[in-house]
C-alpha cells in the first residue's frame, strides 16, 4: 500500500493518483449520460433545460468539494506533523458538517429554484423543465455534497482505490437507471433526474458505512468537539475550489445568456455538449490534482522540501503530457462526439463541431492552472489558491465572453474560453515563482 510518507517517483505518483483521475472522469461520464439520454430520447428543449439549470445545482453542491479539498489539506498537514488523533477528529467534524450543510442548501434550493431560473431568463417550457429537473436533484443534495467531499478524503485516507470503487458503483447505477428510466420507460427529465439522485445515494452513503465502522484506513467516524478554527481553516483552504466551482457556474450562466442572444436554444445546446466533454477533460486534471494534493500537504507538514521540488517537477511534466493528448483527442474526435448528442439536427451538429475545434485548444493550458491552484490549497495557502481560481474562472472568462462576441460574434464566445485559460496559466506561473522561497518547491 502506498502511504503519504513515501518517496514518489513517476510510477508511484501515477499509481497513487490514477484512482482519483478515473474517479473524477467516471463521475463526469455518468453526468454526461444524463445529457445523452435526455437529448436523444426527450428532445432539444429538455436537453437545453438540463444545461440551463445545471450551473445553479453545481453552485449548491460545490460546498462538498470545498470541505473535501480544504479538509484534505488540513488533515494531511496534521498527519505530516504526527498528530493522527487530531486528524481523525477533523475528518469526523468535516463529514458531519458537510451533511448538515447539504440539508440546508437543499431546502433553500427547492424553495428558490423557480425564481432563480426565471431571473436567469428561462420562460415557458424551458422554465418548467428546468425547475422539474432541478428539484428532483436537490432532494439528494446532502448525499451529493457528501459524495464530493469523500472523493477528496479517500485519497487522504490512503484509500484512493476504494474511492474509485464507490464512484464506479454510483456511476454504473446512474447509467443503468438512465437507460431504464429514460430509454425504456421514457420518463424523460424525471427519469434522468431520478437516476442521478439514486447514484448520489450510493456515492454518499457507502463511504459513511465504511468510515462508520472499524477499517484499515487512518480514519473512523467518531464523536468530536466543535472546532471552529479547523472549520475556518478548511473553508479558507478550500475557498479556491469553492470559488472555482461557483465561478464556473456563473460563467456558464453568462455563456448561456450570450448564446441565447446570438444563437437561441441551439447555442445553449451546443455549449452544453462542450461542457459535457469539458467536464471529462477537466476531470483528468482535477483528478490528478486531488490525488497529488494530500501528498503535497503531507510533505509540507513534514518539512520535506526536496520531495516538494520533485513532486512539482514531475507534475508539470505529467500535466504537459495530459494537455497535449487531450487537445489532440478533441481536435480529432470533436465531430464524432458532437454527433452522439446532436446528430439529429444537422445545423446544430455543424455549430457544435466548429465550437469543438476551437474549444480543444484550451486543454493545452487549463491543467497547469488547475494543478497550481490545488497545490497552494495543499500548502494551506488558501488565499493564493483562491486568487488563481477567481481570476481563471470568473474574471478572465467573464471579461472575454463579454468583449469577444462584440468583436467576432458567435466565434468570439468559443475563443473566449481559450484566451481565459492562457491568461490563467500566466498568473499561475507568477504566483509559483513569487512563492518559491516561502515553500521551497523550486
mmCIF file of C-alpha atoms in Angstrom, residues 20-356:
data_model
loop_
_atom_site.group_PDB
_atom_site.id
_atom_site.type_symbol
_atom_site.label_atom_id
_atom_site.label_comp_id
_atom_site.label_asym_id
_atom_site.label_seq_id
_atom_site.Cartn_x
_atom_site.Cartn_y
_atom_site.Cartn_z
ATOM 1 C CA UNK A 20 -8.597 9.746 -8.320
ATOM 2 C CA UNK A 21 -8.289 10.540 -12.028
ATOM 3 C CA UNK A 22 -10.544 7.653 -13.004
ATOM 4 C CA UNK A 23 -12.927 8.520 -10.166
ATOM 5 C CA UNK A 24 -13.402 12.110 -11.355
ATOM 6 C CA UNK A 25 -13.583 11.064 -15.006
ATOM 7 C CA UNK A 26 -16.175 8.436 -14.200
ATOM 8 C CA UNK A 27 -18.221 10.966 -12.225
ATOM 9 C CA UNK A 28 -18.153 13.253 -15.267
ATOM 10 C CA UNK A 29 -19.055 10.447 -17.651
ATOM 11 C CA UNK A 30 -22.145 9.420 -15.791
ATOM 12 C CA UNK A 31 -23.166 13.078 -15.712
ATOM 13 C CA UNK A 32 -22.767 13.104 -19.491
ATOM 14 C CA UNK A 33 -25.005 10.047 -19.777
ATOM 15 C CA UNK A 34 -27.909 12.126 -18.456
ATOM 16 C CA UNK A 35 -27.401 14.579 -21.287
ATOM 17 C CA UNK A 36 -27.096 11.824 -23.884
ATOM 18 C CA UNK A 37 -30.364 10.161 -22.952
ATOM 19 C CA UNK A 38 -32.279 13.403 -22.436
ATOM 20 C CA UNK A 39 -31.095 14.836 -25.758
ATOM 21 C CA UNK A 40 -31.794 11.693 -27.788
ATOM 22 C CA UNK A 41 -34.978 10.479 -26.086
ATOM 23 C CA UNK A 42 -36.623 13.633 -24.678
ATOM 24 C CA UNK A 43 -35.594 16.310 -27.181
ATOM 25 C CA UNK A 44 -33.743 19.580 -27.634
ATOM 26 C CA UNK A 45 -35.694 21.721 -25.156
ATOM 27 C CA UNK A 46 -35.367 19.299 -22.194
ATOM 28 C CA UNK A 47 -31.668 18.946 -23.051
ATOM 29 C CA UNK A 48 -31.296 22.724 -23.030
ATOM 30 C CA UNK A 49 -33.163 22.812 -19.683
ATOM 31 C CA UNK A 50 -30.697 20.384 -18.077
ATOM 32 C CA UNK A 51 -27.764 22.503 -19.210
ATOM 33 C CA UNK A 52 -29.532 25.724 -18.265
ATOM 34 C CA UNK A 53 -30.208 24.775 -14.629
ATOM 35 C CA UNK A 54 -27.086 22.677 -14.045
ATOM 36 C CA UNK A 55 -24.850 25.642 -13.077
ATOM 37 C CA UNK A 56 -27.241 26.502 -10.229
ATOM 38 C CA UNK A 57 -27.125 22.935 -8.923
ATOM 39 C CA UNK A 58 -23.332 22.881 -9.160
ATOM 40 C CA UNK A 59 -23.092 26.086 -7.126
ATOM 41 C CA UNK A 60 -25.087 24.496 -4.308
ATOM 42 C CA UNK A 61 -23.228 21.190 -4.465
ATOM 43 C CA UNK A 62 -19.704 22.595 -4.589
ATOM 44 C CA UNK A 63 -19.720 23.055 -0.810
ATOM 45 C CA UNK A 64 -18.799 19.375 -0.656
ATOM 46 C CA UNK A 65 -15.750 19.964 -2.820
ATOM 47 C CA UNK A 66 -14.714 22.849 -0.574
ATOM 48 C CA UNK A 67 -14.910 20.683 2.548
ATOM 49 C CA UNK A 68 -13.161 17.829 0.752
ATOM 50 C CA UNK A 69 -10.232 19.749 -0.728
ATOM 51 C CA UNK A 70 -9.756 22.194 2.144
ATOM 52 C CA UNK A 71 -10.187 19.480 4.738
ATOM 53 C CA UNK A 72 -7.822 17.102 2.961
ATOM 54 C CA UNK A 73 -5.103 19.762 3.008
ATOM 55 C CA UNK A 74 -5.527 20.370 6.735
ATOM 56 C CA UNK A 75 -5.803 16.672 7.598
ATOM 57 C CA UNK A 76 -2.742 15.725 5.502
ATOM 58 C CA UNK A 77 -0.686 18.509 7.070
ATOM 59 C CA UNK A 78 -1.783 17.399 10.563
ATOM 60 C CA UNK A 79 -0.794 13.814 9.757
ATOM 61 C CA UNK A 80 2.580 15.024 8.472
ATOM 62 C CA UNK A 81 3.085 16.755 11.818
ATOM 63 C CA UNK A 82 2.475 13.404 13.560
ATOM 64 C CA UNK A 83 -0.911 14.128 15.229
ATOM 65 C CA UNK A 84 -3.185 11.379 13.866
ATOM 66 C CA UNK A 85 -5.805 11.633 16.617
ATOM 67 C CA UNK A 86 -6.435 15.281 15.834
ATOM 68 C CA UNK A 87 -6.520 14.422 12.123
ATOM 69 C CA UNK A 88 -9.293 11.896 12.787
ATOM 70 C CA UNK A 89 -11.276 14.448 14.812
ATOM 71 C CA UNK A 90 -11.072 16.944 11.949
ATOM 72 C CA UNK A 91 -12.111 14.231 9.495
ATOM 73 C CA UNK A 92 -15.224 13.396 11.527
ATOM 74 C CA UNK A 93 -16.145 17.033 12.023
ATOM 75 C CA UNK A 94 -15.969 17.726 8.304
ATOM 76 C CA UNK A 95 -18.171 14.772 7.401
ATOM 77 C CA UNK A 96 -20.875 15.838 9.871
ATOM 78 C CA UNK A 97 -20.656 19.465 8.772
ATOM 79 C CA UNK A 98 -20.927 18.500 5.096
ATOM 80 C CA UNK A 99 -24.113 16.541 5.719
ATOM 81 C CA UNK A 100 -25.719 19.352 7.724
ATOM 82 C CA UNK A 101 -24.778 21.926 5.117
ATOM 83 C CA UNK A 102 -26.344 19.740 2.430
ATOM 84 C CA UNK A 103 -29.710 19.651 4.195
ATOM 85 C CA UNK A 104 -29.818 23.447 4.500
ATOM 86 C CA UNK A 105 -28.797 24.063 0.891
ATOM 87 C CA UNK A 106 -31.294 21.512 -0.442
ATOM 88 C CA UNK A 107 -34.189 23.182 1.393
ATOM 89 C CA UNK A 108 -33.206 26.652 0.187
ATOM 90 C CA UNK A 109 -32.714 25.436 -3.366
ATOM 91 C CA UNK A 110 -36.100 23.732 -3.623
ATOM 92 C CA UNK A 111 -37.879 26.894 -2.464
ATOM 93 C CA UNK A 112 -35.910 29.414 -4.546
ATOM 94 C CA UNK A 113 -35.308 27.450 -7.763
ATOM 95 C CA UNK A 114 -38.291 28.799 -9.800
ATOM 96 C CA UNK A 115 -37.360 32.403 -9.039
ATOM 97 C CA UNK A 116 -33.688 31.755 -9.850
ATOM 98 C CA UNK A 117 -34.479 30.074 -13.177
ATOM 99 C CA UNK A 118 -36.841 32.893 -14.173
ATOM 100 C CA UNK A 119 -34.263 35.505 -13.182
ATOM 101 C CA UNK A 120 -31.712 33.805 -15.435
ATOM 102 C CA UNK A 121 -34.063 34.141 -18.392
ATOM 103 C CA UNK A 122 -35.923 30.842 -18.569
ATOM 104 C CA UNK A 123 -39.576 31.006 -19.577
ATOM 105 C CA UNK A 124 -42.315 28.755 -20.855
ATOM 106 C CA UNK A 125 -41.421 25.094 -21.270
ATOM 107 C CA UNK A 126 -37.724 25.763 -20.618
ATOM 108 C CA UNK A 127 -38.609 27.185 -17.201
ATOM 109 C CA UNK A 128 -40.914 24.288 -16.300
ATOM 110 C CA UNK A 129 -38.386 21.670 -17.361
ATOM 111 C CA UNK A 130 -35.533 23.400 -15.537
ATOM 112 C CA UNK A 131 -37.443 23.552 -12.243
ATOM 113 C CA UNK A 132 -38.696 19.973 -12.555
ATOM 114 C CA UNK A 133 -35.232 18.542 -13.141
ATOM 115 C CA UNK A 134 -33.566 20.748 -10.533
ATOM 116 C CA UNK A 135 -35.963 19.994 -7.683
ATOM 117 C CA UNK A 136 -35.563 16.246 -8.053
ATOM 118 C CA UNK A 137 -31.769 16.595 -7.987
ATOM 119 C CA UNK A 138 -31.971 18.877 -4.939
ATOM 120 C CA UNK A 139 -33.734 16.173 -2.921
ATOM 121 C CA UNK A 140 -30.442 14.253 -2.985
ATOM 122 C CA UNK A 141 -28.229 17.308 -2.414
ATOM 123 C CA UNK A 142 -26.979 16.274 1.085
ATOM 124 C CA UNK A 143 -25.762 12.986 -0.363
ATOM 125 C CA UNK A 144 -24.176 14.720 -3.356
ATOM 126 C CA UNK A 145 -22.239 17.049 -1.051
ATOM 127 C CA UNK A 146 -21.028 14.053 0.955
ATOM 128 C CA UNK A 147 -20.030 12.261 -2.239
ATOM 129 C CA UNK A 148 -17.991 15.262 -3.396
ATOM 130 C CA UNK A 149 -16.280 15.581 -0.018
ATOM 131 C CA UNK A 150 -15.412 11.886 0.170
ATOM 132 C CA UNK A 151 -13.921 11.911 -3.340
ATOM 133 C CA UNK A 152 -11.105 14.031 -1.906
ATOM 134 C CA UNK A 153 -10.991 12.488 1.573
ATOM 135 C CA UNK A 154 -10.482 8.942 0.256
ATOM 136 C CA UNK A 155 -7.057 9.922 -1.121
ATOM 137 C CA UNK A 156 -6.079 11.474 2.220
ATOM 138 C CA UNK A 157 -7.229 8.282 3.938
ATOM 139 C CA UNK A 158 -4.717 6.434 1.707
ATOM 140 C CA UNK A 159 -7.620 4.558 0.099
ATOM 141 C CA UNK A 160 -7.958 6.056 -3.414
ATOM 142 C CA UNK A 161 -8.854 2.644 -4.860
ATOM 143 C CA UNK A 162 -11.831 2.374 -2.522
ATOM 144 C CA UNK A 163 -12.957 5.844 -3.543
ATOM 145 C CA UNK A 164 -12.794 4.720 -7.155
ATOM 146 C CA UNK A 165 -14.863 1.604 -6.389
ATOM 147 C CA UNK A 166 -17.591 3.694 -4.744
ATOM 148 C CA UNK A 167 -17.650 6.118 -7.661
ATOM 149 C CA UNK A 168 -17.845 3.297 -10.200
ATOM 150 C CA UNK A 169 -20.742 1.744 -8.283
ATOM 151 C CA UNK A 170 -22.571 5.079 -8.230
ATOM 152 C CA UNK A 171 -21.853 5.648 -11.910
ATOM 153 C CA UNK A 172 -22.995 2.213 -13.011
ATOM 154 C CA UNK A 173 -26.217 2.730 -11.060
ATOM 155 C CA UNK A 174 -26.781 6.075 -12.770
ATOM 156 C CA UNK A 175 -26.080 4.825 -16.287
ATOM 157 C CA UNK A 176 -28.167 1.676 -15.880
ATOM 158 C CA UNK A 177 -31.098 3.622 -14.465
ATOM 159 C CA UNK A 178 -30.775 6.280 -17.187
ATOM 160 C CA UNK A 179 -31.104 3.549 -19.805
ATOM 161 C CA UNK A 180 -34.093 2.069 -17.952
ATOM 162 C CA UNK A 181 -35.925 5.232 -16.866
ATOM 163 C CA UNK A 182 -35.292 7.373 -19.954
ATOM 164 C CA UNK A 183 -34.525 4.902 -22.734
ATOM 165 C CA UNK A 184 -37.070 2.173 -21.867
ATOM 166 C CA UNK A 185 -39.752 3.748 -19.682
ATOM 167 C CA UNK A 186 -39.479 7.125 -21.470
ATOM 168 C CA UNK A 187 -39.788 9.147 -18.253
ATOM 169 C CA UNK A 188 -37.728 11.966 -19.769
ATOM 170 C CA UNK A 189 -36.346 14.574 -17.368
ATOM 171 C CA UNK A 190 -37.930 12.903 -14.348
ATOM 172 C CA UNK A 191 -36.193 9.637 -15.174
ATOM 173 C CA UNK A 192 -32.817 11.282 -15.751
ATOM 174 C CA UNK A 193 -33.021 13.254 -12.511
ATOM 175 C CA UNK A 194 -34.185 10.190 -10.581
ATOM 176 C CA UNK A 195 -31.282 8.123 -11.907
ATOM 177 C CA UNK A 196 -28.828 10.805 -10.811
ATOM 178 C CA UNK A 197 -30.401 11.058 -7.349
ATOM 179 C CA UNK A 198 -30.096 7.287 -6.817
ATOM 180 C CA UNK A 199 -26.453 7.352 -7.866
ATOM 181 C CA UNK A 200 -25.791 10.104 -5.329
ATOM 182 C CA UNK A 201 -27.411 7.925 -2.673
ATOM 183 C CA UNK A 202 -24.848 5.233 -3.452
ATOM 184 C CA UNK A 203 -21.935 7.675 -3.578
ATOM 185 C CA UNK A 204 -22.867 9.406 -0.317
ATOM 186 C CA UNK A 205 -23.987 6.530 1.887
ATOM 187 C CA UNK A 206 -21.364 3.874 1.042
ATOM 188 C CA UNK A 207 -18.445 5.938 2.468
ATOM 189 C CA UNK A 208 -20.469 6.664 5.605
ATOM 190 C CA UNK A 209 -20.887 2.927 6.153
ATOM 191 C CA UNK A 210 -17.184 2.274 5.554
ATOM 192 C CA UNK A 211 -15.819 5.006 7.806
ATOM 193 C CA UNK A 212 -18.524 4.432 10.401
ATOM 194 C CA UNK A 213 -17.031 1.030 11.271
ATOM 195 C CA UNK A 214 -13.591 -0.347 12.070
ATOM 196 C CA UNK A 215 -11.497 -0.171 8.902
ATOM 197 C CA UNK A 216 -7.816 -0.299 7.869
ATOM 198 C CA UNK A 217 -7.639 3.412 6.978
ATOM 199 C CA UNK A 218 -6.305 6.055 9.415
ATOM 200 C CA UNK A 219 -9.853 7.377 9.969
ATOM 201 C CA UNK A 220 -13.084 6.305 11.573
ATOM 202 C CA UNK A 221 -16.118 8.474 12.205
ATOM 203 C CA UNK A 222 -16.333 9.252 15.907
ATOM 204 C CA UNK A 223 -17.611 11.808 18.360
ATOM 205 C CA UNK A 224 -15.839 15.103 18.030
ATOM 206 C CA UNK A 225 -15.919 18.545 19.543
ATOM 207 C CA UNK A 226 -16.888 21.582 17.552
ATOM 208 C CA UNK A 227 -13.677 23.115 16.248
ATOM 209 C CA UNK A 228 -14.380 26.488 14.722
ATOM 210 C CA UNK A 229 -10.727 27.113 13.946
ATOM 211 C CA UNK A 230 -10.451 23.895 11.939
ATOM 212 C CA UNK A 231 -13.642 24.710 10.018
ATOM 213 C CA UNK A 232 -12.440 28.213 9.237
ATOM 214 C CA UNK A 233 -9.080 26.872 8.063
ATOM 215 C CA UNK A 234 -10.819 24.198 5.989
ATOM 216 C CA UNK A 235 -13.063 26.766 4.322
ATOM 217 C CA UNK A 236 -10.083 29.056 3.772
ATOM 218 C CA UNK A 237 -8.055 26.234 2.224
ATOM 219 C CA UNK A 238 -10.959 25.071 0.089
ATOM 220 C CA UNK A 239 -12.132 28.549 -0.873
ATOM 221 C CA UNK A 240 -10.341 28.303 -4.203
ATOM 222 C CA UNK A 241 -12.192 25.137 -5.193
ATOM 223 C CA UNK A 242 -15.453 26.652 -3.944
ATOM 224 C CA UNK A 243 -14.712 29.812 -5.900
ATOM 225 C CA UNK A 244 -13.746 27.793 -8.953
ATOM 226 C CA UNK A 245 -16.998 25.846 -8.996
ATOM 227 C CA UNK A 246 -19.164 28.868 -8.238
ATOM 228 C CA UNK A 247 -17.332 30.979 -10.801
ATOM 229 C CA UNK A 248 -17.605 28.297 -13.466
ATOM 230 C CA UNK A 249 -21.330 28.103 -12.838
ATOM 231 C CA UNK A 250 -21.720 31.874 -13.011
ATOM 232 C CA UNK A 251 -19.672 31.920 -16.194
ATOM 233 C CA UNK A 252 -21.865 29.145 -17.628
ATOM 234 C CA UNK A 253 -24.925 31.276 -16.933
ATOM 235 C CA UNK A 254 -23.247 34.187 -18.694
ATOM 236 C CA UNK A 255 -22.327 31.987 -21.656
ATOM 237 C CA UNK A 256 -25.912 30.715 -21.844
ATOM 238 C CA UNK A 257 -27.207 34.281 -21.852
ATOM 239 C CA UNK A 258 -24.826 35.333 -24.627
ATOM 240 C CA UNK A 259 -25.634 32.219 -26.640
ATOM 241 C CA UNK A 260 -29.376 32.710 -26.267
ATOM 242 C CA UNK A 261 -28.900 36.187 -27.721
ATOM 243 C CA UNK A 262 -26.608 35.057 -30.563
ATOM 244 C CA UNK A 263 -27.963 31.609 -31.466
ATOM 245 C CA UNK A 264 -31.048 30.801 -29.355
ATOM 246 C CA UNK A 265 -31.621 27.364 -27.848
ATOM 247 C CA UNK A 266 -29.254 25.832 -30.413
ATOM 248 C CA UNK A 267 -26.393 27.851 -28.935
ATOM 249 C CA UNK A 268 -27.234 26.688 -25.402
ATOM 250 C CA UNK A 269 -27.439 23.083 -26.594
ATOM 251 C CA UNK A 270 -24.075 23.346 -28.401
ATOM 252 C CA UNK A 271 -22.457 24.836 -25.311
ATOM 253 C CA UNK A 272 -23.980 22.011 -23.274
ATOM 254 C CA UNK A 273 -22.170 19.447 -25.421
ATOM 255 C CA UNK A 274 -18.882 21.336 -24.964
ATOM 256 C CA UNK A 275 -19.387 21.440 -21.211
ATOM 257 C CA UNK A 276 -20.118 17.721 -21.014
ATOM 258 C CA UNK A 277 -16.896 16.860 -22.810
ATOM 259 C CA UNK A 278 -15.054 19.614 -20.937
ATOM 260 C CA UNK A 279 -16.117 18.009 -17.651
ATOM 261 C CA UNK A 280 -14.364 14.813 -18.696
ATOM 262 C CA UNK A 281 -11.209 16.604 -19.848
ATOM 263 C CA UNK A 282 -11.111 18.803 -16.753
ATOM 264 C CA UNK A 283 -11.733 15.756 -14.572
ATOM 265 C CA UNK A 284 -8.394 14.298 -15.668
ATOM 266 C CA UNK A 285 -6.584 17.408 -14.472
ATOM 267 C CA UNK A 286 -8.679 17.760 -11.322
ATOM 268 C CA UNK A 287 -8.427 14.048 -10.527
ATOM 269 C CA UNK A 288 -4.649 14.188 -10.709
ATOM 270 C CA UNK A 289 -4.588 17.318 -8.539
ATOM 271 C CA UNK A 290 -6.961 15.757 -5.986
ATOM 272 C CA UNK A 291 -4.765 12.658 -5.782
ATOM 273 C CA UNK A 292 -1.494 14.562 -5.551
ATOM 274 C CA UNK A 293 -2.662 17.280 -3.121
ATOM 275 C CA UNK A 294 -2.575 15.109 0.045
ATOM 276 C CA UNK A 295 1.000 14.076 -0.838
ATOM 277 C CA UNK A 296 1.987 17.728 -1.197
ATOM 278 C CA UNK A 297 0.213 18.589 2.060
ATOM 279 C CA UNK A 298 1.860 15.756 3.981
ATOM 280 C CA UNK A 299 5.398 16.611 2.890
ATOM 281 C CA UNK A 300 4.738 20.292 3.510
ATOM 282 C CA UNK A 301 3.704 19.446 7.068
ATOM 283 C CA UNK A 302 6.744 17.195 7.489
ATOM 284 C CA UNK A 303 9.104 19.862 6.073
ATOM 285 C CA UNK A 304 10.372 17.665 3.213
ATOM 286 C CA UNK A 305 11.314 20.366 0.696
ATOM 287 C CA UNK A 306 13.251 18.043 -1.592
ATOM 288 C CA UNK A 307 10.141 15.918 -2.011
ATOM 289 C CA UNK A 308 8.080 19.027 -2.776
ATOM 290 C CA UNK A 309 10.535 20.011 -5.528
ATOM 291 C CA UNK A 310 10.342 16.543 -7.030
ATOM 292 C CA UNK A 311 6.547 16.490 -6.900
ATOM 293 C CA UNK A 312 6.210 19.844 -8.656
ATOM 294 C CA UNK A 313 8.691 18.951 -11.406
ATOM 295 C CA UNK A 314 7.112 15.572 -12.113
ATOM 296 C CA UNK A 315 3.604 17.009 -12.020
ATOM 297 C CA UNK A 316 4.468 19.744 -14.539
ATOM 298 C CA UNK A 317 5.755 17.125 -16.984
ATOM 299 C CA UNK A 318 2.728 14.871 -16.494
ATOM 300 C CA UNK A 319 0.322 17.779 -16.916
ATOM 301 C CA UNK A 320 2.031 18.705 -20.171
ATOM 302 C CA UNK A 321 1.546 15.184 -21.477
ATOM 303 C CA UNK A 322 -2.111 15.088 -20.446
ATOM 304 C CA UNK A 323 -2.706 18.503 -22.048
ATOM 305 C CA UNK A 324 -1.216 17.560 -25.430
ATOM 306 C CA UNK A 325 -3.128 14.278 -25.551
ATOM 307 C CA UNK A 326 -6.468 15.880 -24.740
ATOM 308 C CA UNK A 327 -6.031 18.686 -27.251
ATOM 309 C CA UNK A 328 -5.269 16.157 -29.993
ATOM 310 C CA UNK A 329 -8.176 13.983 -28.895
ATOM 311 C CA UNK A 330 -10.569 16.937 -29.040
ATOM 312 C CA UNK A 331 -9.419 18.066 -32.483
ATOM 313 C CA UNK A 332 -9.700 14.581 -33.991
ATOM 314 C CA UNK A 333 -12.918 13.424 -32.343
ATOM 315 C CA UNK A 334 -14.844 16.686 -31.940
ATOM 316 C CA UNK A 335 -17.371 15.934 -34.657
ATOM 317 C CA UNK A 336 -17.985 12.268 -33.721
ATOM 318 C CA UNK A 337 -18.511 13.286 -30.090
ATOM 319 C CA UNK A 338 -20.885 16.054 -31.152
ATOM 320 C CA UNK A 339 -22.830 13.555 -33.260
ATOM 321 C CA UNK A 340 -23.540 11.452 -30.161
ATOM 322 C CA UNK A 341 -25.543 14.297 -28.664
ATOM 323 C CA UNK A 342 -26.958 16.368 -31.510
ATOM 324 C CA UNK A 343 -26.603 14.200 -34.607
ATOM 325 C CA UNK A 344 -30.359 14.500 -35.183
ATOM 326 C CA UNK A 345 -30.011 18.212 -36.157
ATOM 327 C CA UNK A 346 -27.558 18.998 -38.991
ATOM 328 C CA UNK A 347 -27.264 22.740 -38.300
ATOM 329 C CA UNK A 348 -26.788 22.205 -34.574
ATOM 330 C CA UNK A 349 -24.219 19.500 -35.288
ATOM 331 C CA UNK A 350 -22.197 21.827 -37.528
ATOM 332 C CA UNK A 351 -22.259 24.584 -34.907
ATOM 333 C CA UNK A 352 -21.168 22.191 -32.139
ATOM 334 C CA UNK A 353 -18.366 20.587 -34.160
ATOM 335 C CA UNK A 354 -16.995 24.012 -35.125
ATOM 336 C CA UNK A 355 -17.088 25.147 -31.491
ATOM 337 C CA UNK A 356 -15.280 21.945 -30.535
#
